[in-house]
PDB file of C-alpha atoms in Angstrom:
ATOM      1  CA  UNK K 263      -0.376  -0.275   0.177  1.00 68.00           C
ATOM      2  CA  UNK K 264       2.859   2.247   0.845  1.00 78.00           C
ATOM      3  CA  UNK K 265       4.925   1.156  -2.135  1.00 77.00           C
ATOM      4  CA  UNK K 266       1.435   2.528  -4.428  1.00 78.00           C
ATOM      5  CA  UNK K 267       0.719   5.526  -2.808  1.00 85.00           C
ATOM      6  CA  UNK K 268       4.817   6.634  -3.033  1.00 86.00           C
ATOM      7  CA  UNK K 269       4.415   5.938  -7.119  1.00 82.00           C
ATOM      8  CA  UNK K 270       1.019   7.944  -7.265  1.00 83.00           C
ATOM      9  CA  UNK K 271       2.580  11.050  -5.398  1.00 86.00           C
ATOM     10  CA  UNK K 272       5.489  10.535  -7.443  1.00 81.00           C
ATOM     11  CA  UNK K 273       3.337  10.009 -10.984  1.00 80.00           C
ATOM     12  CA  UNK K 274       1.156  13.207  -9.963  1.00 84.00           C
ATOM     13  CA  UNK K 275       4.580  14.892  -9.741  1.00 83.00           C
ATOM     14  CA  UNK K 276       5.820  13.895 -13.014  1.00 76.00           C
ATOM     15  CA  UNK K 277       2.586  14.693 -14.759  1.00 78.00           C
ATOM     16  CA  UNK K 278       2.189  17.665 -12.713  1.00 81.00           C
ATOM     17  CA  UNK K 279       6.112  19.300 -13.776  1.00 81.00           C
ATOM     18  CA  UNK K 280       4.554  18.973 -17.850  1.00 76.00           C
ATOM     19  CA  UNK K 281       3.186  22.147 -17.417  1.00 80.00           C
ATOM     20  CA  UNK K 282       5.061  24.029 -15.562  1.00 78.00           C
ATOM     21  CA  UNK K 283       8.936  22.619 -16.768  1.00 80.00           C
ATOM     22  CA  UNK K 284       9.609  23.278 -20.544  1.00 79.00           C
ATOM     23  CA  UNK K 285      12.212  20.019 -20.337  1.00 78.00           C
ATOM     24  CA  UNK K 286       9.388  17.010 -18.772  1.00 74.00           C
ATOM     25  CA  UNK K 287       7.066  18.866 -21.783  1.00 75.00           C
ATOM     26  CA  UNK K 288       9.986  17.728 -24.413  1.00 75.00           C
ATOM     27  CA  UNK K 289      10.481  14.434 -23.373  1.00 71.00           C
ATOM     28  CA  UNK K 290       6.644  13.707 -22.212  1.00 68.00           C
ATOM     29  CA  UNK K 291       5.539  15.401 -26.023  1.00 71.00           C
ATOM     30  CA  UNK K 292       7.916  12.913 -28.512  1.00 67.00           C
ATOM     31  CA  UNK K 293       5.634  10.113 -29.438  1.00 65.00           C
ATOM     32  CA  UNK K 294       7.595   7.125 -28.332  1.00 63.00           C
ATOM     33  CA  UNK K 295       8.084   8.753 -24.871  1.00 60.00           C
ATOM     34  CA  UNK K 296       4.146   8.782 -25.054  1.00 64.00           C
ATOM     35  CA  UNK K 297       3.560   5.100 -26.058  1.00 67.00           C
ATOM     36  CA  UNK K 298       5.728   4.626 -22.804  1.00 70.00           C
ATOM     37  CA  UNK K 299       4.512   6.396 -20.875  1.00 68.00           C
ATOM     38  CA  UNK K 300       1.061   5.605 -21.677  1.00 70.00           C
ATOM     39  CA  UNK K 301       2.229   1.174 -20.828  1.00 69.00           C
ATOM     40  CA  UNK K 302       3.660   2.151 -18.143  1.00 70.00           C
ATOM     41  CA  UNK K 303       0.485   3.948 -16.568  1.00 68.00           C
ATOM     42  CA  UNK K 304      -2.176   1.210 -18.103  1.00 69.00           C
ATOM     43  CA  UNK K 305       0.038  -2.188 -17.768  1.00 68.00           C
ATOM     44  CA  UNK K 306      -2.179  -3.077 -15.025  1.00 66.00           C
ATOM     45  CA  UNK K 307      -5.516  -1.507 -16.090  1.00 62.00           C
ATOM     46  CA  UNK K 308      -7.209  -5.731 -17.582  1.00 58.00           C
ATOM     47  CA  UNK K 309      -4.881  -7.469 -14.563  1.00 61.00           C
ATOM     48  CA  UNK K 310      -8.636  -8.559 -13.106  1.00 59.00           C
ATOM     49  CA  UNK K 311     -10.165  -8.599 -16.015  1.00 56.00           C
ATOM     50  CA  UNK K 312     -12.045 -11.967 -17.167  1.00 54.00           C
ATOM     51  CA  UNK K 313     -12.491 -12.750 -21.053  1.00 53.00           C
ATOM     52  CA  UNK K 314     -15.634 -14.768 -21.838  1.00 49.00           C
ATOM     53  CA  UNK K 315     -13.574 -17.446 -24.595  1.00 51.00           C
ATOM     54  CA  UNK K 316     -10.839 -18.269 -22.019  1.00 56.00           C
ATOM     55  CA  UNK K 317     -13.014 -19.345 -19.421  1.00 69.00           C
ATOM     56  CA  UNK K 318     -14.123 -22.624 -20.212  1.00 83.00           C
ATOM     57  CA  UNK K 319     -17.271 -24.093 -18.290  1.00 88.00           C
ATOM     58  CA  UNK K 320     -16.368 -26.903 -16.888  1.00 91.00           C
ATOM     59  CA  UNK K 321     -19.771 -29.640 -17.058  1.00 93.00           C
ATOM     60  CA  UNK K 322     -19.822 -33.511 -16.380  1.00 92.00           C
ATOM     61  CA  UNK K 323     -20.894 -34.219 -20.128  1.00 91.00           C
ATOM     62  CA  UNK K 324     -22.978 -32.389 -22.604  1.00 93.00           C
ATOM     63  CA  UNK K 325     -24.670 -33.847 -25.796  1.00 93.00           C
ATOM     64  CA  UNK K 326     -25.876 -31.671 -29.166  1.00 92.00           C
ATOM     65  CA  UNK K 327     -29.174 -33.417 -30.728  1.00 89.00           C
ATOM     66  CA  UNK K 328     -30.143 -30.832 -33.262  1.00 86.00           C
ATOM     67  CA  UNK K 329     -31.530 -27.230 -32.113  1.00 89.00           C
ATOM     68  CA  UNK K 330     -31.239 -28.647 -28.486  1.00 93.00           C
ATOM     69  CA  UNK K 331     -28.368 -29.237 -26.137  1.00 94.00           C
ATOM     70  CA  UNK K 332     -28.866 -31.426 -23.439  1.00 95.00           C
ATOM     71  CA  UNK K 333     -25.683 -30.101 -20.419  1.00 94.00           C
ATOM     72  CA  UNK K 334     -25.201 -32.121 -17.354  1.00 93.00           C
ATOM     73  CA  UNK K 335     -23.423 -29.360 -14.483  1.00 93.00           C
ATOM     74  CA  UNK K 336     -21.535 -30.636 -11.833  1.00 90.00           C
ATOM     75  CA  UNK K 337     -23.283 -29.174  -9.216  1.00 90.00           C
ATOM     76  CA  UNK K 338     -26.505 -28.958 -10.693  1.00 90.00           C
ATOM     77  CA  UNK K 339     -26.613 -25.549 -10.670  1.00 92.00           C
ATOM     78  CA  UNK K 340     -27.496 -24.339 -13.759  1.00 93.00           C
ATOM     79  CA  UNK K 341     -24.832 -21.929 -16.031  1.00 91.00           C
ATOM     80  CA  UNK K 342     -24.405 -20.605 -19.218  1.00 89.00           C
ATOM     81  CA  UNK K 343     -20.686 -19.378 -20.163  1.00 87.00           C
ATOM     82  CA  UNK K 344     -21.577 -16.117 -21.531  1.00 86.00           C
ATOM     83  CA  UNK K 345     -23.385 -13.068 -20.509  1.00 87.00           C
ATOM     84  CA  UNK K 346     -27.305 -13.041 -20.803  1.00 89.00           C
ATOM     85  CA  UNK K 347     -30.802 -11.341 -19.895  1.00 90.00           C
ATOM     86  CA  UNK K 348     -33.749 -13.299 -18.652  1.00 91.00           C
ATOM     87  CA  UNK K 349     -36.670 -12.052 -21.035  1.00 91.00           C
ATOM     88  CA  UNK K 350     -39.070 -15.186 -20.035  1.00 90.00           C
ATOM     89  CA  UNK K 351     -39.597 -17.237 -17.359  1.00 91.00           C
ATOM     90  CA  UNK K 352     -42.200 -20.226 -17.063  1.00 89.00           C
ATOM     91  CA  UNK K 353     -42.518 -22.930 -14.841  1.00 87.00           C
ATOM     92  CA  UNK K 354     -39.525 -25.304 -15.303  1.00 89.00           C
ATOM     93  CA  UNK K 355     -37.982 -23.292 -17.626  1.00 92.00           C
ATOM     94  CA  UNK K 356     -36.437 -19.887 -18.952  1.00 93.00           C
ATOM     95  CA  UNK K 357     -35.819 -17.330 -21.782  1.00 93.00           C
ATOM     96  CA  UNK K 358     -32.577 -16.189 -21.991  1.00 92.00           C
ATOM     97  CA  UNK K 359     -31.126 -13.178 -24.699  1.00 91.00           C
ATOM     98  CA  UNK K 360     -27.521 -12.782 -25.737  1.00 86.00           C
ATOM     99  CA  UNK K 361     -26.683  -9.875 -27.664  1.00 80.00           C
ATOM    100  CA  UNK K 362     -28.751 -11.029 -30.642  1.00 80.00           C
ATOM    101  CA  UNK K 363     -29.534 -14.029 -29.645  1.00 87.00           C
ATOM    102  CA  UNK K 364     -32.441 -16.273 -28.160  1.00 91.00           C
ATOM    103  CA  UNK K 365     -31.909 -19.510 -25.353  1.00 93.00           C
ATOM    104  CA  UNK K 366     -34.549 -21.357 -24.508  1.00 95.00           C
ATOM    105  CA  UNK K 367     -33.658 -23.415 -20.819  1.00 95.00           C
ATOM    106  CA  UNK K 368     -35.660 -26.152 -19.208  1.00 94.00           C
ATOM    107  CA  UNK K 369     -35.658 -28.485 -17.314  1.00 93.00           C
ATOM    108  CA  UNK K 370     -35.453 -26.174 -14.539  1.00 92.00           C
ATOM    109  CA  UNK K 371     -36.197 -27.515 -10.685  1.00 91.00           C
ATOM    110  CA  UNK K 372     -35.552 -24.314  -9.317  1.00 90.00           C
ATOM    111  CA  UNK K 373     -34.749 -20.871 -10.404  1.00 88.00           C
ATOM    112  CA  UNK K 374     -32.691 -18.173  -8.819  1.00 88.00           C
ATOM    113  CA  UNK K 375     -32.286 -15.174 -11.273  1.00 83.00           C
ATOM    114  CA  UNK K 376     -35.606 -12.379 -11.586  1.00 84.00           C
ATOM    115  CA  UNK K 377     -37.293 -11.770 -14.580  1.00 85.00           C
ATOM    116  CA  UNK K 378     -34.854  -8.904 -16.648  1.00 86.00           C
ATOM    117  CA  UNK K 379     -32.487  -9.667 -14.703  1.00 85.00           C
ATOM    118  CA  UNK K 380     -28.449  -9.298 -16.223  1.00 87.00           C
ATOM    119  CA  UNK K 381     -26.223 -12.213 -15.349  1.00 85.00           C
ATOM    120  CA  UNK K 382     -22.381 -12.741 -16.370  1.00 85.00           C
ATOM    121  CA  UNK K 383     -21.324 -15.541 -17.977  1.00 84.00           C
ATOM    122  CA  UNK K 384     -20.384 -18.221 -15.071  1.00 85.00           C
ATOM    123  CA  UNK K 385     -23.643 -17.327 -12.601  1.00 88.00           C
ATOM    124  CA  UNK K 386     -26.109 -19.521 -11.556  1.00 91.00           C
ATOM    125  CA  UNK K 387     -29.244 -19.052 -13.165  1.00 91.00           C
ATOM    126  CA  UNK K 388     -31.119 -21.861 -10.978  1.00 91.00           C
ATOM    127  CA  UNK K 389     -31.029 -25.662  -9.761  1.00 93.00           C
ATOM    128  CA  UNK K 390     -31.249 -28.772 -11.724  1.00 93.00           C
ATOM    129  CA  UNK K 391     -31.668 -32.522 -10.761  1.00 91.00           C
ATOM    130  CA  UNK K 392     -29.483 -34.395 -13.194  1.00 91.00           C
ATOM    131  CA  UNK K 393     -29.728 -32.191 -16.717  1.00 94.00           C
ATOM    132  CA  UNK K 394     -31.020 -29.406 -18.606  1.00 95.00           C
ATOM    133  CA  UNK K 395     -31.782 -28.418 -22.045  1.00 95.00           C
ATOM    134  CA  UNK K 396     -31.259 -25.188 -23.587  1.00 95.00           C
ATOM    135  CA  UNK K 397     -32.951 -24.883 -27.262  1.00 94.00           C
ATOM    136  CA  UNK K 398     -31.825 -22.156 -29.793  1.00 89.00           C
ATOM    137  CA  UNK K 399     -30.018 -21.347 -33.484  1.00 82.00           C
ATOM    138  CA  UNK K 400     -26.615 -21.147 -32.844  1.00 85.00           C
ATOM    139  CA  UNK K 401     -25.618 -24.224 -30.337  1.00 89.00           C
ATOM    140  CA  UNK K 402     -22.285 -24.261 -31.302  1.00 87.00           C
ATOM    141  CA  UNK K 403     -20.955 -20.253 -29.363  1.00 85.00           C
ATOM    142  CA  UNK K 404     -22.427 -22.013 -25.933  1.00 87.00           C
ATOM    143  CA  UNK K 405     -21.223 -26.067 -27.123  1.00 89.00           C
ATOM    144  CA  UNK K 406     -17.811 -24.775 -28.264  1.00 87.00           C
ATOM    145  CA  UNK K 407     -17.026 -23.300 -24.573  1.00 87.00           C
ATOM    146  CA  UNK K 408     -18.158 -26.448 -22.844  1.00 89.00           C
ATOM    147  CA  UNK K 409     -15.318 -28.888 -21.343  1.00 88.00           C
ATOM    148  CA  UNK K 410     -15.985 -32.061 -19.648  1.00 87.00           C
ATOM    149  CA  UNK K 411     -13.898 -32.657 -16.332  1.00 82.00           C
ATOM    150  CA  UNK K 412     -13.369 -35.390 -16.410  1.00 76.00           C
ATOM    151  CA  UNK K 413     -11.649 -35.857 -12.645  1.00 71.00           C
ATOM    152  CA  UNK K 414     -14.583 -35.213 -11.334  1.00 62.00           C
ATOM    153  CA  UNK K 415     -16.605 -37.665 -12.608  1.00 56.00           C
TER     154      UNK K 415
END
């Protein structure tokens, strides 16, 4: 924490001296130096961020049959490997939207999320006893991010 405060103060002094000292202005105004300073200041900007495509969803097994995707989760939790919003809820099923794609999830025993709630990837939507079914047009997008966890089977 102390090191971070010292670093912040040094950067603040350097950047504020840009307006008052001509040699600092010349150094920071060159294009190559601007890129180096920006790289130094922003190198940890995305350190804690996670990309959806690089974080797969581990499952027991999955099966694609036409326009249906049967997913057998590890802990009976209904999760998807992408961000979605719930647009319709029925008894035992729900409809979710991701960008321009709509999916229907069925075989839901207990729903955890609410209608019109935005759900981040890998967040629990609900619970099922054995498997859940995802129906939609572009199921390859979901199936491409599913990985079978052989160690826990």
